[in-house]
Amino acid sequence: MKIIDRRKFMAGSVATGAAMAGLSTSASGEGLNLPAALPDGLRANAVLDSLPGKKPLIKLSYRPPNYETPIEYFRTAITPNDAFFVRYHLSNIPEIDAKTWKITVGGDGANGTAEINLDQLKAMPAHEIVAVNQCSGNRRGLFAPHVPGVEWGYGAMGCARWKGARLKDVLDKVGLKKEAIEIVFNGAEGPAVDKTPDFVKSIPVWKAIEETTLIAYEMNGAPLPHLNGAPARIIVPGWTGTYWMKHLVSINAVTKPESNFWMNPA
């Protein structure tokens, strides 16, 4: 696993952007159909920009990358993979070799530990669900008065068909103690500086063992795109995207509520 080099990332963005030059917009944001309630500064600087593997999306920040889906892609029930929004809390985004990737499963609320690679995950019973992934901050930019955070308009969401193994089937491999109350997820994205807290999230056990909670490795019939969490991510239908951990690397059952920064106070 390695971190994406900034120059390489920019090169992909510029190359794709050049190919789509006819769709580019000026810094004024003309033609983007942005809501009038968004902050003036965002409207003045909004542009369409392309990330590797993506069509031009509305760039709200580059590091970490937060790119909004233009509203015209919501005319169909399923959002195309290459138009699906991109949301990261931390800026060091890994390139992961699917051949060596694995998830570690354990925690003080589990009866044992396990490691599962991608082939083993795919060998488990597969399930599919159509579900909306919506950032908790979607439409934050429309608040009055404005509040801190990424100033999303309407496009921090998308609907896709997700395929993967049920999380409960993975948890069955280690067994849950009766004292287990939460399942904690960690992904491979990391902070730019040591003092930034790692992005870790948790959900209650009752939600984790629902039939529809998945570890997905496919999106709309194709391998999960890199910028949407490859090789595998958590799917939590009915819960906002902050719990849909991308680039999943560990799952831990715990007997006390998770209290890291991203659960409390963030």
PDB file of N, CA, C and O in Angstrom, residues 5-36:
ATOM      1  N   ASP A   5       0.873  10.043  -4.831  1.00  0.00           N
ATOM      2  CA  ASP A   5       1.736  11.202  -4.971  1.00  0.00           C
ATOM      3  C   ASP A   5       0.938  12.383  -5.520  1.00  0.00           C
ATOM      4  O   ASP A   5       0.153  12.235  -6.451  1.00  0.00           O
ATOM      5  N   ARG A   6       1.139  13.571  -4.923  1.00  0.00           N
ATOM      6  CA  ARG A   6       0.375  14.748  -5.332  1.00  0.00           C
ATOM      7  C   ARG A   6       0.554  15.047  -6.821  1.00  0.00           C
ATOM      8  O   ARG A   6      -0.407  15.352  -7.526  1.00  0.00           O
ATOM      9  N   ARG A   7       1.794  14.943  -7.333  1.00  0.00           N
ATOM     10  CA  ARG A   7       2.030  15.251  -8.738  1.00  0.00           C
ATOM     11  C   ARG A   7       1.319  14.259  -9.638  1.00  0.00           C
ATOM     12  O   ARG A   7       0.746  14.613 -10.665  1.00  0.00           O
ATOM     13  N   LYS A   8       1.341  12.976  -9.248  1.00  0.00           N
ATOM     14  CA  LYS A   8       0.661  11.955 -10.039  1.00  0.00           C
ATOM     15  C   LYS A   8      -0.838  12.203 -10.038  1.00  0.00           C
ATOM     16  O   LYS A   8      -1.506  12.074 -11.061  1.00  0.00           O
ATOM     17  N   PHE A   9      -1.365  12.549  -8.867  1.00  0.00           N
ATOM     18  CA  PHE A   9      -2.792  12.822  -8.731  1.00  0.00           C
ATOM     19  C   PHE A   9      -3.180  14.004  -9.601  1.00  0.00           C
ATOM     20  O   PHE A   9      -4.171  13.974 -10.325  1.00  0.00           O
ATOM     21  N   MET A  10      -2.359  15.062  -9.558  1.00  0.00           N
ATOM     22  CA  MET A  10      -2.648  16.250 -10.351  1.00  0.00           C
ATOM     23  C   MET A  10      -2.524  15.949 -11.848  1.00  0.00           C
ATOM     24  O   MET A  10      -3.312  16.441 -12.655  1.00  0.00           O
ATOM     25  N   ALA A  11      -1.547  15.126 -12.194  1.00  0.00           N
ATOM     26  CA  ALA A  11      -1.356  14.814 -13.609  1.00  0.00           C
ATOM     27  C   ALA A  11      -2.581  14.129 -14.180  1.00  0.00           C
ATOM     28  O   ALA A  11      -3.037  14.440 -15.277  1.00  0.00           O
ATOM     29  N   GLY A  12      -3.150  13.186 -13.413  1.00  0.00           N
ATOM     30  CA  GLY A  12      -4.361  12.514 -13.862  1.00  0.00           C
ATOM     31  C   GLY A  12      -5.508  13.483 -13.983  1.00  0.00           C
ATOM     32  O   GLY A  12      -6.303  13.434 -14.915  1.00  0.00           O
ATOM     33  N   SER A  13      -5.608  14.396 -13.015  1.00  0.00           N
ATOM     34  CA  SER A  13      -6.684  15.383 -13.035  1.00  0.00           C
ATOM     35  C   SER A  13      -6.549  16.314 -14.223  1.00  0.00           C
ATOM     36  O   SER A  13      -7.511  16.595 -14.934  1.00  0.00           O
ATOM     37  N   VAL A  14      -5.332  16.791 -14.475  1.00  0.00           N
ATOM     38  CA  VAL A  14      -5.120  17.735 -15.569  1.00  0.00           C
ATOM     39  C   VAL A  14      -5.351  17.061 -16.914  1.00  0.00           C
ATOM     40  O   VAL A  14      -5.989  17.622 -17.810  1.00  0.00           O
ATOM     41  N   ALA A  15      -4.851  15.819 -17.045  1.00  0.00           N
ATOM     42  CA  ALA A  15      -5.004  15.130 -18.321  1.00  0.00           C
ATOM     43  C   ALA A  15      -6.470  14.902 -18.648  1.00  0.00           C
ATOM     44  O   ALA A  15      -6.920  15.127 -19.769  1.00  0.00           O
ATOM     45  N   THR A  16      -7.208  14.435 -17.658  1.00  0.00           N
ATOM     46  CA  THR A  16      -8.624  14.203 -17.889  1.00  0.00           C
ATOM     47  C   THR A  16      -9.337  15.512 -18.118  1.00  0.00           C
ATOM     48  O   THR A  16     -10.206  15.623 -18.975  1.00  0.00           O
ATOM     49  N   GLY A  17      -8.950  16.526 -17.351  1.00  0.00           N
ATOM     50  CA  GLY A  17      -9.582  17.824 -17.501  1.00  0.00           C
ATOM     51  C   GLY A  17      -9.344  18.405 -18.884  1.00  0.00           C
ATOM     52  O   GLY A  17     -10.242  19.011 -19.476  1.00  0.00           O
ATOM     53  N   ALA A  18      -8.131  18.215 -19.416  1.00  0.00           N
ATOM     54  CA  ALA A  18      -7.831  18.735 -20.742  1.00  0.00           C
ATOM     55  C   ALA A  18      -8.686  18.055 -21.795  1.00  0.00           C
ATOM     56  O   ALA A  18      -9.173  18.679 -22.738  1.00  0.00           O
ATOM     57  N   ALA A  19      -8.893  16.750 -21.610  1.00  0.00           N
ATOM     58  CA  ALA A  19      -9.715  16.018 -22.566  1.00  0.00           C
ATOM     59  C   ALA A  19     -11.157  16.476 -22.543  1.00  0.00           C
ATOM     60  O   ALA A  19     -11.882  16.359 -23.516  1.00  0.00           O
ATOM     61  N   MET A  20     -11.572  17.006 -21.387  1.00  0.00           N
ATOM     62  CA  MET A  20     -12.956  17.442 -21.231  1.00  0.00           C
ATOM     63  C   MET A  20     -13.056  18.953 -21.248  1.00  0.00           C
ATOM     64  O   MET A  20     -13.973  19.538 -20.694  1.00  0.00           O
ATOM     65  N   ALA A  21     -12.116  19.604 -21.914  1.00  0.00           N
ATOM     66  CA  ALA A  21     -12.038  21.063 -21.862  1.00  0.00           C
ATOM     67  C   ALA A  21     -13.333  21.729 -22.278  1.00  0.00           C
ATOM     68  O   ALA A  21     -13.688  22.800 -21.789  1.00  0.00           O
ATOM     69  N   GLY A  22     -14.070  21.079 -23.168  1.00  0.00           N
ATOM     70  CA  GLY A  22     -15.317  21.676 -23.615  1.00  0.00           C
ATOM     71  C   GLY A  22     -16.343  21.784 -22.524  1.00  0.00           C
ATOM     72  O   GLY A  22     -17.317  22.530 -22.647  1.00  0.00           O
ATOM     73  N   LEU A  23     -16.172  21.013 -21.438  1.00  0.00           N
ATOM     74  CA  LEU A  23     -17.115  21.044 -20.330  1.00  0.00           C
ATOM     75  C   LEU A  23     -16.627  21.904 -19.185  1.00  0.00           C
ATOM     76  O   LEU A  23     -17.308  22.033 -18.179  1.00  0.00           O
ATOM     77  N   SER A  24     -15.446  22.468 -19.291  1.00  0.00           N
ATOM     78  CA  SER A  24     -14.907  23.267 -18.205  1.00  0.00           C
ATOM     79  C   SER A  24     -15.700  24.558 -18.047  1.00  0.00           C
ATOM     80  O   SER A  24     -16.314  25.043 -18.990  1.00  0.00           O
ATOM     81  N   THR A  25     -15.672  25.103 -16.834  1.00  0.00           N
ATOM     82  CA  THR A  25     -16.374  26.347 -16.576  1.00  0.00           C
ATOM     83  C   THR A  25     -15.398  27.359 -16.016  1.00  0.00           C
ATOM     84  O   THR A  25     -14.313  27.027 -15.567  1.00  0.00           O
ATOM     85  N   SER A  26     -15.797  28.617 -16.044  1.00  0.00           N
ATOM     86  CA  SER A  26     -14.960  29.673 -15.501  1.00  0.00           C
ATOM     87  C   SER A  26     -15.041  29.665 -13.988  1.00  0.00           C
ATOM     88  O   SER A  26     -15.879  28.995 -13.389  1.00  0.00           O
ATOM     89  N   ALA A  27     -14.158  30.441 -13.355  1.00  0.00           N
ATOM     90  CA  ALA A  27     -14.138  30.529 -11.894  1.00  0.00           C
ATOM     91  C   ALA A  27     -15.430  31.104 -11.341  1.00  0.00           C
ATOM     92  O   ALA A  27     -15.700  30.980 -10.162  1.00  0.00           O
ATOM     93  N   SER A  28     -16.220  31.723 -12.190  1.00  0.00           N
ATOM     94  CA  SER A  28     -17.473  32.297 -11.712  1.00  0.00           C
ATOM     95  C   SER A  28     -18.516  31.243 -11.437  1.00  0.00           C
ATOM     96  O   SER A  28     -19.531  31.509 -10.805  1.00  0.00           O
ATOM     97  N   GLY A  29     -18.290  30.031 -11.921  1.00  0.00           N
ATOM     98  CA  GLY A  29     -19.245  28.958 -11.699  1.00  0.00           C
ATOM     99  C   GLY A  29     -20.410  29.004 -12.666  1.00  0.00           C
ATOM    100  O   GLY A  29     -21.393  28.298 -12.487  1.00  0.00           O
ATOM    101  N   GLU A  30     -20.330  29.810 -13.712  1.00  0.00           N
ATOM    102  CA  GLU A  30     -21.415  29.899 -14.680  1.00  0.00           C
ATOM    103  C   GLU A  30     -21.621  28.536 -15.351  1.00  0.00           C
ATOM    104  O   GLU A  30     -20.691  27.848 -15.705  1.00  0.00           O
ATOM    105  N   GLY A  31     -22.896  28.155 -15.498  1.00  0.00           N
ATOM    106  CA  GLY A  31     -23.228  26.902 -16.136  1.00  0.00           C
ATOM    107  C   GLY A  31     -23.262  25.719 -15.196  1.00  0.00           C
ATOM    108  O   GLY A  31     -23.623  24.626 -15.608  1.00  0.00           O
ATOM    109  N   LEU A  32     -22.898  25.898 -13.929  1.00  0.00           N
ATOM    110  CA  LEU A  32     -22.900  24.790 -12.983  1.00  0.00           C
ATOM    111  C   LEU A  32     -24.253  24.602 -12.306  1.00  0.00           C
ATOM    112  O   LEU A  32     -24.440  23.625 -11.596  1.00  0.00           O
ATOM    113  N   ASN A  33     -25.162  25.506 -12.485  1.00  0.00           N
ATOM    114  CA  ASN A  33     -26.496  25.403 -11.897  1.00  0.00           C
ATOM    115  C   ASN A  33     -26.418  25.265 -10.382  1.00  0.00           C
ATOM    116  O   ASN A  33     -27.078  24.419  -9.776  1.00  0.00           O
ATOM    117  N   LEU A  34     -25.572  26.088  -9.751  1.00  0.00           N
ATOM    118  CA  LEU A  34     -25.391  26.025  -8.305  1.00  0.00           C
ATOM    119  C   LEU A  34     -26.531  26.745  -7.592  1.00  0.00           C
ATOM    120  O   LEU A  34     -27.013  27.779  -8.061  1.00  0.00           O
ATOM    121  N   PRO A  35     -26.959  26.231  -6.433  1.00  0.00           N
ATOM    122  CA  PRO A  35     -28.012  26.905  -5.679  1.00  0.00           C
ATOM    123  C   PRO A  35     -27.596  28.316  -5.267  1.00  0.00           C
ATOM    124  O   PRO A  35     -26.446  28.550  -4.863  1.00  0.00           O
ATOM    125  N   ALA A  36     -28.517  29.244  -5.350  1.00  0.00           N
ATOM    126  CA  ALA A  36     -28.222  30.638  -5.009  1.00  0.00           C
ATOM    127  C   ALA A  36     -27.875  30.808  -3.540  1.00  0.00           C
ATOM    128  O   ALA A  36     -27.205  31.774  -3.158  1.00  0.00           O
TER     129      ALA A  36
END
